[in-house]
Coordinates of N, CA, C and O in Angstrom, one line a residue:
M249 N 0.7 -1.0 -0.3 CA -0.1 -0.2 0.2 C 1.1 1.3 0.0 O 1.6 1.4 0.7
R250 N 0.7 2.1 -0.9 CA 1.7 3.1 -0.8 C 0.3 4.6 -0.5 O -0.4 4.5 -1.6
I251 N 0.9 5.3 0.2 CA 0.0 6.6 0.3 C 0.0 7.7 -0.4 O 1.1 8.4 -0.2
A252 N 0.0 9.3 -1.4 CA 0.2 9.9 -1.2 C -0.9 10.9 -0.4 O -1.7 11.0 -0.2
I253 N 0.4 12.3 0.2 CA -0.4 12.7 1.3 C 0.5 13.9 0.9 O 1.2 14.7 0.7
L254 N -1.0 14.8 0.8 CA -1.1 16.8 0.6 C -1.4 17.3 1.6 O -2.4 17.0 2.1
S255 N -1.1 18.8 1.1 CA -2.0 19.7 2.0 C -1.8 21.2 1.2 O -0.5 20.8 0.3
D256 N -2.4 22.1 1.6 CA -2.6 23.3 0.9 C -2.2 23.6 -0.4 O -1.4 23.7 -0.9
T257 N -3.2 22.7 -1.6 CA -3.0 22.8 -2.7 C -3.5 24.4 -3.4 O -2.8 24.5 -4.3
H258 N -4.3 24.7 -2.6 CA -5.0 26.3 -2.6 C -5.3 26.6 -4.4 O -4.7 27.0 -4.7
G259 N -5.7 25.5 -4.9 CA -5.9 25.7 -6.3 C -5.3 25.5 -7.3 O -4.8 25.9 -8.8
S260 N -4.0 25.2 -7.1 CA -2.9 24.7 -7.6 C -2.6 23.1 -8.4 O -2.5 22.9 -8.1
L261 N -3.7 22.9 -10.3 CA -3.6 22.2 -11.1 C -2.1 22.0 -10.8 O -1.8 20.4 -11.1
D262 N -1.2 22.6 -11.3 CA 0.4 22.0 -11.6 C 1.0 21.7 -10.3 O 1.6 20.4 -10.5
A263 N 1.0 22.1 -8.8 CA 1.3 22.0 -7.9 C 0.5 20.4 -7.4 O 1.4 19.4 -6.9
F264 N -0.5 19.9 -8.2 CA -1.5 19.5 -7.6 C -0.7 17.9 -8.7 O -0.3 16.9 -8.3
N265 N -0.8 18.3 -9.9 CA 0.2 17.2 -10.6 C 0.9 16.8 -10.6 O 1.5 15.5 -10.5
K266 N 2.0 17.7 -9.9 CA 3.3 17.3 -9.7 C 3.8 17.0 -8.4 O 4.4 15.6 -8.6
A267 N 2.5 16.9 -7.5 CA 3.0 15.9 -6.5 C 2.4 14.4 -6.3 O 3.1 13.7 -6.1
L268 N 1.2 14.8 -7.4 CA 0.6 12.9 -7.9 C 1.8 12.5 -8.3 O 2.1 11.1 -8.7
Q269 N 2.3 12.8 -9.5 CA 3.8 12.5 -10.5 C 4.6 12.4 -9.6 O 5.4 11.2 -9.9
V270 N 5.1 12.3 -8.6 CA 6.4 12.0 -7.5 C 5.6 11.1 -6.9 O 6.8 10.1 -6.3
A271 N 4.9 10.9 -6.9 CA 4.3 10.0 -5.6 C 4.0 8.4 -6.4 O 4.1 7.9 -5.6
K272 N 3.8 8.4 -7.6 CA 3.4 7.7 -8.3 C 4.6 6.0 -8.2 O 5.3 6.2 -7.5
P273 N 3.4 5.2 -8.3 CA 2.4 4.9 -7.4 C 1.8 4.6 -6.6 O 3.0 4.4 -5.6
Y274 N 0.5 5.0 -6.4 CA 0.0 5.2 -4.8 C -1.6 4.6 -5.3 O -2.3 4.5 -5.9
D275 N -2.0 4.4 -3.9 CA -3.3 3.6 -4.1 C -4.7 4.5 -3.3 O -5.9 4.4 -3.7
Y276 N -4.2 5.3 -2.8 CA -4.7 6.3 -2.1 C -4.1 7.6 -2.0 O -3.1 7.8 -2.2
I277 N -5.1 9.0 -1.7 CA -4.8 10.2 -1.8 C -5.3 10.8 -0.4 O -6.1 10.3 -0.1
I278 N -4.4 11.3 0.6 CA -5.3 12.3 1.6 C -4.8 13.1 1.8 O -3.5 13.4 1.1
H279 N -5.8 14.1 1.7 CA -5.5 15.6 1.2 C -5.4 16.0 2.8 O -7.0 16.0 3.4
A280 N -5.1 17.7 3.5 CA -5.1 17.8 4.8 C -5.8 19.3 4.4 O -5.4 19.8 5.8
G281 N -6.6 19.3 3.7 CA -7.2 20.8 3.2 C -6.9 22.0 2.5 O -5.6 21.8 2.4
D282 N -7.2 22.9 2.6 CA -7.4 24.0 1.4 C -6.6 23.4 0.2 O -5.9 23.8 -0.8
I283 N -7.8 23.3 -0.5 CA -7.9 21.9 -1.7 C -7.8 23.0 -2.9 O -6.9 23.3 -3.2
L284 N -8.8 23.8 -2.9 CA -9.5 25.1 -4.0 C -8.9 26.6 -4.2 O -8.5 27.0 -5.1
Y285 N -9.4 26.6 -3.1 CA -8.9 28.4 -2.9 C -8.1 28.9 -2.7 O -7.3 27.7 -1.5
H286 N -7.2 30.0 -2.6 CA -6.0 30.0 -2.7 C -5.8 31.2 -1.4 O -5.0 31.3 -0.5
G287 N -7.3 31.9 -0.9 CA -7.4 32.2 0.3 C -6.9 33.6 0.4 O -6.4 34.2 0.1
P288 N -7.4 34.2 1.0 CA -7.1 36.2 0.8 C -5.8 36.4 1.8 O -5.1 37.9 1.0
R289 N -5.6 35.8 2.2 CA -4.6 36.1 2.7 C -2.8 35.4 1.8 O -2.0 35.8 2.2
N290 N -3.3 34.5 1.1 CA -2.3 34.1 0.1 C -2.0 34.5 -1.2 O -2.8 34.9 -1.7
P291 N -0.9 34.1 -1.5 CA -1.1 34.8 -3.3 C -1.2 34.3 -4.0 O -1.6 32.6 -3.9
L292 N -1.7 34.5 -5.7 CA -2.1 33.2 -6.0 C -1.2 32.3 -6.6 O 0.2 32.6 -7.0
P293 N -1.2 31.0 -6.4 CA 0.2 30.3 -6.4 C 0.5 29.9 -7.9 O -0.9 29.8 -8.9
A294 N 1.3 29.7 -8.6 CA 1.6 28.9 -10.2 C 0.9 27.7 -10.1 O 0.5 27.2 -9.6
G295 N 0.4 27.9 -11.7 CA -1.1 27.3 -12.3 C -2.2 27.1 -11.4 O -3.6 26.1 -11.3
Y296 N -2.6 28.8 -10.9 CA -3.8 28.1 -9.9 C -5.2 28.2 -11.4 O -5.1 29.3 -12.2
N297 N -5.9 27.0 -10.9 CA -6.9 27.0 -12.3 C -8.1 25.9 -11.0 O -8.0 24.5 -11.1
P298 N -8.3 26.5 -9.7 CA -9.2 25.9 -9.2 C -10.4 25.1 -9.9 O -10.8 23.9 -9.7
Q299 N -10.8 25.7 -11.3 CA -12.1 24.3 -11.8 C -11.4 23.6 -12.1 O -12.1 22.2 -12.4
E300 N -10.4 23.8 -12.9 CA -9.5 22.7 -13.8 C -9.0 21.0 -12.4 O -9.2 20.4 -13.2
L301 N -8.4 21.9 -11.2 CA -8.0 20.7 -10.2 C -9.2 19.9 -9.6 O -9.4 19.2 -9.2
A302 N -10.3 20.9 -9.2 CA -11.7 20.2 -9.1 C -12.0 18.6 -10.2 O -12.2 18.0 -9.8
K303 N -11.9 19.2 -11.8 CA -12.2 17.8 -12.7 C -11.1 17.0 -12.5 O -11.2 16.1 -12.5
A304 N -10.0 17.5 -12.2 CA -8.6 16.6 -12.4 C -9.0 15.7 -10.7 O -9.0 14.2 -11.0
I305 N -9.5 16.5 -9.9 CA -9.4 15.3 -8.5 C -11.4 14.5 -9.0 O -10.7 13.3 -8.2
N306 N -12.3 15.0 -9.1 CA -13.4 14.2 -9.8 C -13.1 13.3 -10.2 O -13.9 12.0 -10.8
S307 N -11.6 13.3 -11.5 CA -11.5 11.9 -12.6 C -10.8 10.7 -12.0 O -10.6 9.9 -12.3
I308 N -10.5 11.2 -10.4 CA -9.1 10.2 -9.8 C -10.2 8.6 -9.6 O -10.9 8.8 -8.9
D309 N -9.6 7.7 -9.9 CA -10.6 6.5 -9.5 C -10.0 5.8 -8.9 O -9.5 4.5 -8.6
M310 N -9.9 6.3 -6.9 CA -9.2 5.7 -5.9 C -9.3 6.2 -4.9 O -10.0 7.4 -4.9
P311 N -9.6 5.4 -3.6 CA -10.2 6.8 -2.7 C -9.3 7.9 -2.6 O -7.7 8.0 -2.7
F312 N -10.0 9.1 -2.5 CA -9.6 10.3 -1.8 C -10.1 10.8 -0.4 O -11.5 11.2 -0.7
I313 N -8.7 11.0 0.3 CA -9.9 10.9 1.7 C -9.3 12.6 2.2 O -8.2 12.7 1.5
A314 N -10.3 13.8 2.4 CA -9.6 15.3 2.5 C -10.8 15.4 4.3 O -11.8 14.8 3.9
A315 N -9.7 16.3 4.4 CA -10.5 17.2 5.8 C -10.5 18.8 5.4 O -10.0 19.2 4.9
A316 N -11.7 19.1 5.7 CA -11.5 20.5 5.5 C -10.6 21.5 6.4 O -10.3 21.5 7.3
G317 N -10.3 22.7 5.7 CA -8.9 23.1 6.0 C -9.8 24.9 5.9 O -11.4 24.8 5.9
N318 N -8.8 25.7 6.2 CA -10.2 27.2 6.4 C -10.5 28.3 5.6 O -10.7 28.7 5.1
C319 N -9.5 27.6 4.3 CA -10.4 28.3 2.9 C -11.3 27.6 2.0 O -11.4 27.6 1.2
D320 N -11.1 26.1 2.7 CA -12.7 25.1 2.0 C -13.6 25.2 2.4 O -14.3 25.5 3.4
A321 N -14.8 26.0 1.4 CA -16.3 26.4 0.9 C -16.7 25.7 1.0 O -16.6 24.6 0.5
P322 N -18.7 25.8 1.3 CA -19.8 24.6 1.1 C -19.3 25.3 -0.5 O -19.7 23.9 -1.2
I323 N -19.4 26.4 -1.4 CA -19.1 26.0 -2.6 C -18.4 25.0 -3.5 O -18.0 24.4 -5.0
D324 N -16.7 24.9 -2.4 CA -16.4 24.0 -3.5 C -16.0 22.6 -3.3 O -16.4 22.0 -3.9
Q325 N -17.1 22.3 -1.8 CA -18.2 21.3 -1.8 C -18.3 20.7 -3.2 O -18.7 19.6 -3.4
V326 N -19.3 21.8 -3.5 CA -20.3 21.6 -4.9 C -19.5 21.4 -5.9 O -19.5 20.7 -6.9
M327 N -18.0 21.9 -6.3 CA -17.2 21.5 -6.9 C -16.9 20.1 -7.2 O -16.7 19.6 -8.2
L328 N -16.2 19.4 -5.9 CA -15.8 18.1 -5.8 C -17.0 17.2 -5.4 O -17.8 17.1 -4.8
A329 N -16.1 15.8 -6.0 CA -17.0 14.5 -5.9 C -16.9 14.2 -4.7 O -17.2 12.7 -4.2
I330 N -15.7 14.9 -3.4 CA -15.3 14.0 -2.4 C -15.8 14.8 -1.4 O -16.0 16.3 -1.4
P331 N -15.9 13.8 -0.3 CA -16.3 14.9 1.1 C -15.9 15.9 1.8 O -14.6 15.0 1.4
I332 N -15.6 17.1 1.6 CA -14.8 18.1 2.5 C -15.0 18.3 3.4 O -14.6 20.0 3.9
Q333 N -16.0 18.7 3.7 CA -16.5 19.5 4.7 C -16.1 18.9 6.1 O -16.7 19.9 7.3
S334 N -15.5 17.6 6.3 CA -16.1 17.3 7.6 C -14.5 18.2 8.4 O -13.3 18.0 8.0
P335 N -13.6 18.4 9.5 CA -12.8 18.9 10.3 C -11.6 18.1 10.4 O -10.8 17.8 10.3
Y336 N -12.0 16.3 10.3 CA -11.4 15.3 11.3 C -12.0 14.2 9.9 O -13.1 14.2 9.5
A337 N -11.0 13.5 9.3 CA -11.3 12.1 8.7 C -10.3 11.5 9.1 O -9.2 11.4 9.7
L338 N -10.5 10.1 9.7 CA -10.3 9.1 10.4 C -9.9 7.7 9.7 O -11.1 7.4 9.0
L339 N -8.8 7.3 9.2 CA -8.9 6.1 8.8 C -8.3 5.0 9.2 O -7.4 5.0 10.0
V340 N -8.3 3.5 9.2 CA -7.9 2.6 9.2 C -7.3 1.8 7.9 O -8.1 1.5 7.2
L341 N -6.1 2.2 8.0 CA -5.6 1.5 6.8 C -4.1 0.1 7.4 O -3.6 0.6 8.0
E342 N -4.9 -1.1 7.0 CA -3.3 -2.1 7.4 C -4.0 -2.3 9.2 O -4.7 -2.2 9.5
K343 N -3.0 -1.8 10.0 CA -2.9 -2.2 11.1 C -2.3 -0.6 11.8 O -2.3 -0.4 12.8
Y344 N -2.7 0.5 11.1 CA -2.7 2.2 11.2 C -3.8 2.6 11.7 O -4.9 2.2 10.6
K345 N -4.3 3.4 12.3 CA -5.0 4.1 12.3 C -4.5 5.8 11.8 O -3.9 6.2 12.8
I346 N -5.3 6.7 11.4 CA -4.8 7.6 11.1 C -5.7 8.8 10.8 O -6.9 8.6 10.3
M347 N -5.9 9.9 11.5 CA -6.3 10.8 12.0 C -5.9 12.1 11.2 O -4.5 12.5 10.9
V348 N -6.7 12.8 10.1 CA -6.9 13.6 8.9 C -7.3 15.5 9.8 O -8.2 14.5 9.4
T349 N -6.7 16.3 9.9 CA -7.5 17.1 9.9 C -6.6 18.5 9.9 O -5.2 18.7 9.4
H350 N -7.2 19.6 9.2 CA -6.0 21.0 8.9 C -5.4 21.3 9.9 O -4.3 21.7 9.5
G351 N -5.9 21.5 11.0 CA -5.6 22.0 12.4 C -5.1 23.7 12.3 O -4.8 23.8 13.6
H352 N -6.0 24.1 11.9 CA -6.1 25.3 12.2 C -7.5 25.8 13.3 O -7.0 27.3 13.6
E353 N -7.7 24.9 13.9 CA -8.4 25.1 15.3 C -8.1 24.4 16.3 O -8.5 24.7 17.0
T354 N -7.1 23.8 16.2 CA -7.3 22.7 18.0 C -5.4 22.9 17.2 O -4.3 22.8 16.5
T355 N -4.7 22.9 18.7 CA -3.4 22.8 19.0 C -2.9 21.1 18.9 O -3.8 20.8 18.5
E356 N -1.4 21.4 18.5 CA -0.7 20.3 18.7 C -1.0 19.6 19.8 O -1.7 18.1 19.8
D357 N -0.8 20.0 21.1 CA -1.5 19.2 22.1 C -2.5 18.6 22.5 O -2.5 17.3 22.8
E358 N -3.6 19.3 21.9 CA -5.1 18.8 21.9 C -5.4 17.7 20.5 O -6.0 17.0 21.1
L359 N -4.8 17.7 19.9 CA -4.7 16.8 18.8 C -3.8 15.3 19.2 O -4.5 14.3 19.3
I360 N -3.1 15.7 19.8 CA -2.7 14.9 20.7 C -3.1 13.6 22.1 O -3.2 12.7 21.9
L361 N -3.3 14.2 22.7 CA -4.9 14.4 23.1 C -5.5 13.7 22.7 O -6.3 11.8 23.1
L362 N -6.1 13.7 21.9 CA -7.4 13.5 21.3 C -7.0 12.3 20.7 O -7.5 11.2 20.5
A363 N -5.4 12.1 19.9 CA -5.3 10.9 19.1 C -5.1 9.4 20.3 O -5.0 8.9 20.1
K364 N -4.4 10.1 21.4 CA -4.3 9.1 22.2 C -5.9 8.5 22.8 O -5.8 7.4 23.0
K365 N -6.6 9.1 23.0 CA -7.8 8.5 23.3 C -8.6 7.8 22.4 O -9.2 7.1 22.2
W366 N -8.5 8.2 21.0 CA -9.0 7.6 20.1 C -8.0 6.5 19.8 O -8.4 6.0 18.6
R367 N -7.0 5.9 20.1 CA -5.7 5.2 20.0 C -5.2 5.1 18.3 O -4.9 4.3 17.1
I368 N -4.6 6.3 17.9 CA -3.6 6.7 16.8 C -2.8 6.7 16.7 O -2.2 7.1 17.6
D369 N -2.6 6.2 15.7 CA -0.8 5.7 15.3 C -0.4 7.1 14.8 O 0.5 7.4 14.5
I370 N -1.4 8.1 13.5 CA -0.4 9.0 12.8 C -1.3 10.2 12.4 O -2.4 10.2 12.6
I371 N -1.0 11.3 13.2 CA -1.5 12.3 13.2 C -0.9 13.0 11.5 O 0.1 13.4 11.3
I372 N -2.1 13.5 10.9 CA -2.0 14.3 9.6 C -2.6 15.3 9.8 O -3.6 15.8 9.7
T373 N -1.7 17.0 9.6 CA -2.4 18.3 9.2 C -1.8 18.8 8.4 O -0.9 18.3 7.6
G374 N -1.9 20.7 8.3 CA -2.0 20.9 7.3 C -2.0 22.4 7.9 O -1.2 22.0 8.5
H375 N -2.2 23.1 7.0 CA -2.1 24.7 7.3 C -1.0 26.2 7.5 O -1.7 26.7 6.9
T376 N -0.4 25.2 7.9 CA 1.0 26.2 8.5 C 2.0 26.3 7.1 O 2.5 27.1 7.2
H377 N 1.7 25.4 6.1 CA 2.4 25.3 5.0 C 4.0 25.1 5.4 O 4.8 25.6 4.8
V378 N 3.9 24.6 6.4 CA 5.7 24.4 6.9 C 5.6 22.6 7.1 O 4.8 22.2 8.2
K379 N 6.6 21.7 6.7 CA 6.8 20.2 6.4 C 7.5 19.8 8.2 O 8.1 20.4 8.8
N380 N 6.9 18.8 8.6 CA 7.1 18.2 9.4 C 6.8 17.1 9.6 O 5.9 16.7 9.5
L381 N 7.2 16.2 10.4 CA 7.8 15.0 9.8 C 8.6 14.2 11.9 O 9.3 14.3 11.7
V382 N 7.7 14.2 12.7 CA 8.4 13.9 13.5 C 7.8 12.5 14.5 O 6.7 12.4 14.3
K383 N 8.3 12.0 15.4 CA 7.4 10.8 16.5 C 7.6 11.7 17.7 O 8.3 12.4 18.6
K384 N 6.8 12.0 18.3 CA 6.0 12.5 19.5 C 4.9 11.5 20.0 O 4.2 11.6 19.9
Q385 N 5.5 11.5 21.7 CA 4.8 11.1 22.7 C 3.9 9.5 22.4 O 3.2 9.2 22.0
G386 N 4.6 8.5 21.1 CA 4.2 7.1 20.5 C 3.3 7.3 19.3 O 3.2 6.7 19.0
L387 N 3.3 8.5 18.9 CA 2.7 9.1 17.9 C 4.1 9.4 16.9 O 4.2 10.6 17.2
I388 N 3.0 10.0 15.2 CA 4.0 10.0 14.3 C 2.9 11.5 13.9 O 1.8 11.2 13.6
L389 N 3.3 12.2 14.0 CA 3.0 14.1 13.7 C 3.9 14.5 12.3 O 4.5 14.5 12.3
L390 N 2.7 15.0 11.5 CA 2.9 14.7 10.3 C 2.6 15.9 9.5 O 1.2 16.3 9.9
N391 N 3.2 17.1 8.8 CA 2.6 18.0 8.1 C 3.1 17.7 6.6 O 4.5 18.2 6.8
P392 N 2.3 17.8 5.7 CA 3.4 17.5 4.9 C 3.8 18.7 3.2 O 4.7 18.6 2.8
G393 N 3.8 19.9 4.2 CA 3.7 21.1 3.8 C 2.7 21.5 3.0 O 1.9 21.2 2.7
S394 N 3.1 22.5 2.1 CA 2.4 22.7 0.9 C 3.2 22.4 -0.6 O 4.1 22.7 -0.3
C395 N 2.3 22.1 -1.4 CA 2.6 21.8 -2.5 C 2.7 23.3 -3.6 O 3.5 22.9 -4.7
A396 N 1.8 24.1 -3.0 CA 1.9 25.1 -3.9 C 2.3 26.4 -3.3 O 2.7 27.3 -4.1
L397 N 2.2 26.8 -2.2 CA 2.6 27.8 -1.2 C 3.4 27.2 -0.1 O 3.2 27.8 1.1
P398 N 4.7 26.8 -0.5 CA 5.6 26.4 1.1 C 6.5 27.9 1.4 O 6.8 28.7 0.7
K399 N 6.2 27.9 2.9 CA 6.7 28.9 4.0 C 8.3 28.7 3.9 O 8.9 29.2 4.5
D400 N 8.3 27.5 3.8 CA 10.1 27.1 4.0 C 10.4 26.6 2.4 O 11.8 26.3 2.2
D401 N 10.2 27.2 1.9 CA 11.0 27.6 0.1 C 10.7 26.1 -0.9 O 11.1 26.1 -1.4
I402 N 10.5 24.6 -0.1 CA 10.3 23.4 -0.8 C 9.2 23.0 -0.7 O 8.3 22.6 0.3
P403 N 8.4 23.4 -2.1 CA 7.0 22.5 -2.2 C 7.3 21.1 -1.6 O 8.6 20.6 -2.3
S404 N 6.3 20.6 -1.1 CA 6.9 19.6 -0.8 C 5.0 18.2 -0.2 O 4.4 19.0 -0.6
M405 N 5.0 17.4 -0.7 CA 3.8 16.1 -0.1 C 4.8 15.2 0.6 O 6.3 15.4 0.8
A406 N 4.2 14.0 1.2 CA 4.3 13.3 1.8 C 3.9 11.8 1.1 O 3.1 11.9 0.3
V407 N 4.7 11.1 1.5 CA 4.6 9.3 0.9 C 4.5 8.4 2.2 O 5.4 8.1 2.7
F408 N 3.1 7.8 2.2 CA 3.1 6.4 3.7 C 3.6 5.0 3.1 O 2.6 4.6 1.9
E409 N 4.3 4.6 2.8 CA 4.5 2.8 2.0 C 5.6 2.5 3.1 O 6.4 2.6 3.6
D410 N 5.3 0.9 3.4 CA 6.1 -0.2 4.1 C 6.2 0.4 5.5 O 7.5 0.4 5.4
S411 N 5.4 1.0 6.1 CA 6.1 1.3 8.0 C 6.8 2.7 7.5 O 7.5 2.3 8.4
Y412 N 6.9 2.9 6.0 CA 7.5 4.3 6.4 C 7.2 5.4 5.8 O 6.0 5.3 4.4
I413 N 7.3 6.6 6.4 CA 6.7 8.0 5.7 C 7.5 8.7 5.4 O 9.2 8.6 6.2
S414 N 8.4 9.2 4.5 CA 8.7 10.1 3.9 C 7.9 11.6 3.6 O 7.1 11.6 2.4
L415 N 8.9 12.8 3.4 CA 8.4 14.2 3.0 C 9.3 14.3 1.7 O 10.6 13.6 1.2
L416 N 8.7 14.5 0.9 CA 9.4 14.6 -0.9 C 9.3 15.9 -1.2 O 8.6 16.1 -0.8
D417 N 10.2 16.7 -2.0 CA 10.7 17.7 -2.5 C 10.4 17.3 -3.9 O 10.3 16.3 -4.2
I418 N 8.6 18.3 -4.2 CA 8.1 17.7 -5.6 C 8.8 18.5 -6.7 O 8.4 18.1 -8.0
E419 N 9.9 18.9 -6.5 CA 10.6 19.6 -7.7 C 11.4 18.3 -8.3 O 11.8 18.7 -9.6
T420 N 12.1 17.7 -7.5 CA 13.1 16.9 -7.6 C 13.0 15.6 -7.4 O 13.5 14.9 -7.9
G421 N 12.3 15.2 -6.2 CA 11.6 14.1 -6.0 C 12.1 13.2 -5.0 O 12.4 12.0 -4.7
N422 N 13.3 14.0 -4.3 CA 13.8 13.6 -3.2 C 13.5 13.6 -2.6 O 12.9 14.3 -1.8
I423 N 14.2 12.5 -1.3 CA 13.6 12.6 0.1 C 14.0 13.6 1.5 O 15.2 13.5 1.0
I424 N 13.6 14.3 1.8 CA 13.7 15.0 2.3 C 14.0 14.4 4.2 O 14.8 15.1 4.4
K425 N 13.1 14.1 4.5 CA 13.2 13.5 5.5 C 12.5 12.0 5.6 O 11.6 12.3 5.2
S426 N 13.0 10.6 6.2 CA 12.1 9.6 6.3 C 11.6 9.2 8.2 O 12.6 9.4 8.6
I427 N 11.1 8.8 7.9 CA 10.6 8.2 9.9 C 9.7 6.9 9.1 O 9.2 6.6 9.1
A428 N 10.8 5.4 10.4 CA 9.6 4.5 10.2 C 8.9 4.7 11.5 O 9.0 4.8 12.5
L429 N 7.6 3.2 11.4 CA 6.6 3.8 12.1 C 6.9 2.7 13.1 O 7.5 1.8 13.4

């Protein structure tokens, strides 16, 4: 099983396509929110085309799991055939329990408490546009960064495969960091 993990595409069809090209082959896609709209505090990302991005997402023929971001609005849900209005998505894949949330309404400590209560193994967030991959209190905390508007200058995404999670630079395909579960 190979999972492509994205966040904060903000309507960039180019960044979305580049990330999925780097992740190939994959069996699932997880998106931690801010899918179509760039947001009033962000510049327009290169390749900004929310209508075409919606079409591209709708044409994907595999599981696509997403949590709502602070820039995801009800009109975005009208455009997408996947549910994006829930603040949390919970998945059980093989032996791992995964919680996905954008992370704009909850602190890391609150998420950790919730994850411990629900016996979660991996917490995936977005929102900050800064990649992060760490083990903390027996959990894996992952923010794949932003493939469209990175605040740390490297457009990124993550891949989960064979008990490893890796952060990838979508420009080069190089592994930035990897961690074993």
